[in-house]
Coordinates of C-alpha atoms in Angstrom, one line a residue:
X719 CA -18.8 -43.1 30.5
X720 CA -16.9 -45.5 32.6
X721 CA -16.0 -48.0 29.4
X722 CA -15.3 -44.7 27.3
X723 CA -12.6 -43.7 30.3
X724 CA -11.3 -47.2 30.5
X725 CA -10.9 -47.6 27.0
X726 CA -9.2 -44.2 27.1
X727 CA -6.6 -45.5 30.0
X728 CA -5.7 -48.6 28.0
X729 CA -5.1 -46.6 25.2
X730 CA -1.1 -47.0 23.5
X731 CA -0.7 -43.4 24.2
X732 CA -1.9 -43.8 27.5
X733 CA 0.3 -46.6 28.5
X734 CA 3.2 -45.2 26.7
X735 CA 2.9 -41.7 28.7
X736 CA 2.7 -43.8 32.1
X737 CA 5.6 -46.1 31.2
X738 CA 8.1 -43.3 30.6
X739 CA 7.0 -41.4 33.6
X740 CA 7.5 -44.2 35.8
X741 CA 10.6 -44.7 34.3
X742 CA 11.4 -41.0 34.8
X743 CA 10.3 -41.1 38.6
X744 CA 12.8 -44.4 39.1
X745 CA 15.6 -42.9 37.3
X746 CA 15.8 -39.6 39.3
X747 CA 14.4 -41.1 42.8
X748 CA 17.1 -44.4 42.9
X749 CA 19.5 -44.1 39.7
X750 CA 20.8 -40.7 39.3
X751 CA 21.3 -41.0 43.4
X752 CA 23.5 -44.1 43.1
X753 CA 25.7 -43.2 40.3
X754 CA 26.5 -39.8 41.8
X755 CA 27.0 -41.1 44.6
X756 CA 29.5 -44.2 43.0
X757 CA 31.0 -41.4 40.5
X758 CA 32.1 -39.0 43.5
X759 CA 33.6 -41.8 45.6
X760 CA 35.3 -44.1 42.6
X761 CA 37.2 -40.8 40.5
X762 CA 39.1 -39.5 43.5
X763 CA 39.7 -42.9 44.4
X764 CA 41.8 -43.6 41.6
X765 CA 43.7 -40.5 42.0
X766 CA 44.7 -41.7 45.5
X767 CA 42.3 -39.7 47.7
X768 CA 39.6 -41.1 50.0
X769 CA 36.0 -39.2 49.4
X770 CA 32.9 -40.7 52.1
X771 CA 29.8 -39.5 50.8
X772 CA 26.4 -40.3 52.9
X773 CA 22.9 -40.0 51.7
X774 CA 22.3 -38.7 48.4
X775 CA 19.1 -38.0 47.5
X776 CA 17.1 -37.0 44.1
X777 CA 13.7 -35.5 43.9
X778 CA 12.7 -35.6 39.9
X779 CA 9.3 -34.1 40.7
X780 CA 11.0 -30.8 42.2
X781 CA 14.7 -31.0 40.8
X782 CA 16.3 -30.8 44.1
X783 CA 19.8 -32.7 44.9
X784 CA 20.9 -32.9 48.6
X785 CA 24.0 -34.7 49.8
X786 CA 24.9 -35.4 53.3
X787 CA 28.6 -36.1 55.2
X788 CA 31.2 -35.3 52.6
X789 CA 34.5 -35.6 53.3
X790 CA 37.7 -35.5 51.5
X791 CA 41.2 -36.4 53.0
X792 CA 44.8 -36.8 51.2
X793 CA 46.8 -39.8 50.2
X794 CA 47.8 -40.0 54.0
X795 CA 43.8 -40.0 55.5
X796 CA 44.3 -36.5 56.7
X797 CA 41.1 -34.3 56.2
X798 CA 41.2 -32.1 53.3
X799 CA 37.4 -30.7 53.1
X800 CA 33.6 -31.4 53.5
X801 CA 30.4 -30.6 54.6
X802 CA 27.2 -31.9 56.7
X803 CA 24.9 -31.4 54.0
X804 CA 24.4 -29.7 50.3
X805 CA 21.4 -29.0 48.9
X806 CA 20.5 -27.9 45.6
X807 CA 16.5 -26.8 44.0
X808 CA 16.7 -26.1 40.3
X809 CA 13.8 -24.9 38.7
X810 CA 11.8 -26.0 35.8
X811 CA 11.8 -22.9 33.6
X812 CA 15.7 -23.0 33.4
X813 CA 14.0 -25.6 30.5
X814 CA 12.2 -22.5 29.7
X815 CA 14.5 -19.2 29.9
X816 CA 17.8 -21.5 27.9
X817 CA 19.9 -20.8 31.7
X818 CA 20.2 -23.0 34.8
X819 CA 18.6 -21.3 37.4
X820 CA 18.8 -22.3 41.1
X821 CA 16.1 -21.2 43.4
X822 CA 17.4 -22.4 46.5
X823 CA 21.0 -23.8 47.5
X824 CA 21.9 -23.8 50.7
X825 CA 25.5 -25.7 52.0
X826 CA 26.0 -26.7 56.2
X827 CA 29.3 -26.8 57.5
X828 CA 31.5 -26.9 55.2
X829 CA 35.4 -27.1 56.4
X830 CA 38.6 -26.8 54.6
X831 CA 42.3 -27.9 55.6
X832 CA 45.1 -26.1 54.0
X833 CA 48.3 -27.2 54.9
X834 CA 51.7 -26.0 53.8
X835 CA 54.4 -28.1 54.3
X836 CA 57.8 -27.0 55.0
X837 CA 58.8 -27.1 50.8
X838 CA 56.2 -24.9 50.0
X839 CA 54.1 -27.6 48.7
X840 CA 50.3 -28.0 49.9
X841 CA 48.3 -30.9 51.0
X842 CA 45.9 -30.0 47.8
X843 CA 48.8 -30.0 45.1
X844 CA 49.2 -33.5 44.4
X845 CA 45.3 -33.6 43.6
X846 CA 46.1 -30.5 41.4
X847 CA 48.6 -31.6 39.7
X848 CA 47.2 -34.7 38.3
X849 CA 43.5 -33.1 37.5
X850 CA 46.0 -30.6 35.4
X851 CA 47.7 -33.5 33.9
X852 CA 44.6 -35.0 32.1
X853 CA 44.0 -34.6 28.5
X854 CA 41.9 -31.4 27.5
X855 CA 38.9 -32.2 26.1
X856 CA 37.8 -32.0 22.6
X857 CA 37.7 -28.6 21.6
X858 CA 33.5 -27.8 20.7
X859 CA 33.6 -24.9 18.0
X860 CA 29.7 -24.4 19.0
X861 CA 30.5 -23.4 22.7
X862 CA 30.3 -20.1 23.5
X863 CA 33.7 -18.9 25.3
X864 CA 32.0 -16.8 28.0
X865 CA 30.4 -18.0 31.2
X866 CA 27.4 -20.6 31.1
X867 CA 24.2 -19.1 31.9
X868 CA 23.5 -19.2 35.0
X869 CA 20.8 -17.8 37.9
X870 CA 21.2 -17.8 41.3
X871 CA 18.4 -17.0 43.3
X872 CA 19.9 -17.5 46.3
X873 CA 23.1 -19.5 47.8
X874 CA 23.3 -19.7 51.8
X875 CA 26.7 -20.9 53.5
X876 CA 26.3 -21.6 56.9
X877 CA 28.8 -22.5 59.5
X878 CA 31.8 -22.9 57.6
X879 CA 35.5 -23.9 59.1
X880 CA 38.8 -22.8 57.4
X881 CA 41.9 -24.2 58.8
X882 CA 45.2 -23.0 57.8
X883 CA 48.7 -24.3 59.0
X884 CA 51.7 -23.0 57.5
X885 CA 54.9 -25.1 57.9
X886 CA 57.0 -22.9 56.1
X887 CA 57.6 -20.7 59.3
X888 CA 60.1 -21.5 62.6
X889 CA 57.3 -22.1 64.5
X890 CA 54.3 -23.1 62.5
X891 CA 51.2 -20.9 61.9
X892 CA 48.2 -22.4 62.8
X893 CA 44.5 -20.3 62.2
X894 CA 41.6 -21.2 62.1
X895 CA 38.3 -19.0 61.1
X896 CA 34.9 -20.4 62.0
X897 CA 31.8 -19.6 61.7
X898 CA 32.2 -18.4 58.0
X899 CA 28.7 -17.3 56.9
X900 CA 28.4 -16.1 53.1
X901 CA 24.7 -15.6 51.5
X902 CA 24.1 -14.8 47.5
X903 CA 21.3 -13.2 45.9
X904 CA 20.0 -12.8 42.3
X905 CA 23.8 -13.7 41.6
X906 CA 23.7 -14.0 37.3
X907 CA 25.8 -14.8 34.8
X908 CA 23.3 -12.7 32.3
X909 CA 22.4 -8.9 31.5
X910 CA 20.6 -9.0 34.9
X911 CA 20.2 -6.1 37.8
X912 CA 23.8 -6.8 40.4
X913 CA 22.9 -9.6 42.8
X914 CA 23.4 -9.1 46.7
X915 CA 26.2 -11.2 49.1
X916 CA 27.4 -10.9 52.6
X917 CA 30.0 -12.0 54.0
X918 CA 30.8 -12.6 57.9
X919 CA 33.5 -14.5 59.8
X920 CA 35.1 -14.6 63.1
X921 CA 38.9 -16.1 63.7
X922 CA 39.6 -18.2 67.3
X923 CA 41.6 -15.1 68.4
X924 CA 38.2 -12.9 68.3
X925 CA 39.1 -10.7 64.8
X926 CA 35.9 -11.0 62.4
X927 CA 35.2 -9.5 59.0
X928 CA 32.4 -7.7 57.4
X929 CA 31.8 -7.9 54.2
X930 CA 28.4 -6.8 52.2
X931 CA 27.2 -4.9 49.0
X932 CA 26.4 -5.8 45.6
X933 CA 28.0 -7.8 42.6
X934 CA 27.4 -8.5 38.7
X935 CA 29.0 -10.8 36.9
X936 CA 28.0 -9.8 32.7
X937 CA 29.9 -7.2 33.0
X938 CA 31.9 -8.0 36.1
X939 CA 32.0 -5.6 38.9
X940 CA 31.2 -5.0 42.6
X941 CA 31.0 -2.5 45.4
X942 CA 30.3 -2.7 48.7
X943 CA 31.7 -2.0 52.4
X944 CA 34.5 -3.8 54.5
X945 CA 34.8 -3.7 58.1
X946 CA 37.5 -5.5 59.7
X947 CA 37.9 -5.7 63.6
X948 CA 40.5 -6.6 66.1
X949 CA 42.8 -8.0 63.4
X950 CA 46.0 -9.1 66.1
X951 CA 49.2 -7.9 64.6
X952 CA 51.3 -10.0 66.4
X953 CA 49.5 -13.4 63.7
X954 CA 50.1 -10.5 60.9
X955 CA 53.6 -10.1 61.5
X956 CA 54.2 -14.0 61.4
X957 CA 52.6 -14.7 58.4
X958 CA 55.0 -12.1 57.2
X959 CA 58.4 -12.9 58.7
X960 CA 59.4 -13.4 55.6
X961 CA 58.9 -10.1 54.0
X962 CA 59.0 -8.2 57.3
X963 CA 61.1 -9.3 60.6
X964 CA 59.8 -7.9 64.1
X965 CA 60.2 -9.1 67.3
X966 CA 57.5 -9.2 70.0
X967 CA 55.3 -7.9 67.7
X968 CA 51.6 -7.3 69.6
X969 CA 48.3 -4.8 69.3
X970 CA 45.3 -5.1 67.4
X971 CA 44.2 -3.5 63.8
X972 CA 40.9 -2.5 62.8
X973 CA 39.7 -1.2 59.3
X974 CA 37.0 -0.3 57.0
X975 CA 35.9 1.7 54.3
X976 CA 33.7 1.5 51.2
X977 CA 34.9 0.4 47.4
X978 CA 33.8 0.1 43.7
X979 CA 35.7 -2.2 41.4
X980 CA 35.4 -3.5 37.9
X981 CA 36.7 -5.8 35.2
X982 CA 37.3 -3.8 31.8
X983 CA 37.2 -5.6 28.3
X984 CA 40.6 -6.1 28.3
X985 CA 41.0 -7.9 31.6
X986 CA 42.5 -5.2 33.5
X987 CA 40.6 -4.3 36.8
X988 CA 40.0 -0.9 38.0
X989 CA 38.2 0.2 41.3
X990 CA 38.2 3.2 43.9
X991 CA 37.9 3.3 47.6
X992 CA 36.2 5.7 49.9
X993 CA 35.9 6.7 53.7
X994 CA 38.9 4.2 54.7
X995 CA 39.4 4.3 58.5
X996 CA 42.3 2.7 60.1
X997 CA 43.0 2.2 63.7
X998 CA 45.6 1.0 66.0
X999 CA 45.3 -0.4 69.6
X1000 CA 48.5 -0.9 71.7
X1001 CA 50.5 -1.2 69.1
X1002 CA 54.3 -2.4 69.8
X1003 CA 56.9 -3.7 67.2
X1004 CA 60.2 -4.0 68.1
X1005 CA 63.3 -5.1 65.8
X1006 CA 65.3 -7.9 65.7

């Protein structure tokens, strides 16, 4: 027996299987780490931007990606995005079903930096400008036109940071919303049953938003309800000066209500909205 299972071990088909294996396990546990990690940091590089990328780890035997301390800043070192830590588990019957489908991906404070200068220009244009400039790629006659197929299972978004400071204005607009919290479920890119998402985020001045229902993608549509609370008119009224002058402007705005929208064949959306409430606190707008 033990000379049958030796011989059996020693076998060319043996050896072969545990050669590519191993070679399998080093590629995805040190390889595909490194040049992801060299690729992310050396294209934006080259286009003038600074990316720092931590830890990035592979796990061939489970197909999970994570990726810790990203961060992105502009030509001048000035923070552009980033997060703590991405992680992404794809699962093996996406080998199977002919569609990538991700059981689990879940993304840890991620911030963003928009910044409008006093030209109307942004701090992300620049990068823009010269990812537009490239050569287009080949055209591939094969390639289906629509979207890839694609399974989300679910996608978690937790503690996110957007900063926005406008430059445009007399006195610049500065907001910042954080937490942002966002969560996906059964999101698909196939003939599947609508997927689930919520939305919630708070601003520094108090006002937070409510956002949940349900969302397809083949065909596209979604419906859900919004609830918006404690919106402060006098930050609405600034970030449109331009369109609307008021002096002094203060109170508070609060609003919700339910909604069905959809994407017909030929691109034109359509949607309703039901049991919109509005309300008004101390509301005071004076002209100029």
């Amino acid at each position: 027996m033990l000379q049958r299972l030796r011989k059996l071990l020693t076998s060319v088909p043996s050896i072969t299987v545990v050669g590519l294996l191993s070679a399998y396990l080093l590629i995805g546990f040190f390889l595909v780490p490194a040049l992801l990690k060299w690729q992310l940091e050396s294209q934006l590089a080259d286009r003038g931007h600074a990316m720092r990328v931590g830890a990035v780890r592979f796990d061939p035997l489970r197909l999970r990606l994570e990726v810790d301390q990203l961060a992105l800043a502009d030509g001048q070192g000035e923070p552009m995005l980033g997060f703590d830590h991405l992680m992404v588990d794809l699962q093996w019957r996406s080998i199977i079903d002919g569609a990538w489908t991700i059981a689990d991906s879940r993304l840890l404070a991620p911030t963003v930096r928009f910044e409008r200068a006093r030209d109307g220009s942004h701090n992300f244009s620049a990068l823009l400008a010269q990812f537009a400039s490239d050569p287009p790629e080949a055209p591939d006659d094969a390639a289906d036109a629509g979207l890839p197929a694609l399974r989300l299972a679910r996608v978690v978004l937790v503690d996110g940071r957007i900063e926005w400071l406008d430059r445009m204005l007399e006195q610049p607009l500065v907001s910042r919303i954080a937490p942002l919290q966002l969560e996906l479920r059964g999101l698909s890119t196939l003939a599947d049953p609508p997927g689930h998402y919520r939305v919630r985020a708070r601003t520094e001045a108090g006002e937070s938003l409510d956002l949940h229902g349900s969302i397809a993608l083949e065909p596209m549509q979604a419906s859900g309800q919004l609830a918006l609370q404690g919106l402060q008119v006098a930050t609405l009224a600034r970030g449109l000066n331009r369109a609307l002058a008021v002096q002094s402007p203060r109170g508070s705005l609060s609003a919700g209500g339910s909604f069905d929208l959809a994407l017909g064949a030929d691109g034109v959306p359509a949607g309703t909205a039901r049991d919109l409430q509005l309300r008004l606190d101390d509301l005071f707008l004076q002209p100029p």
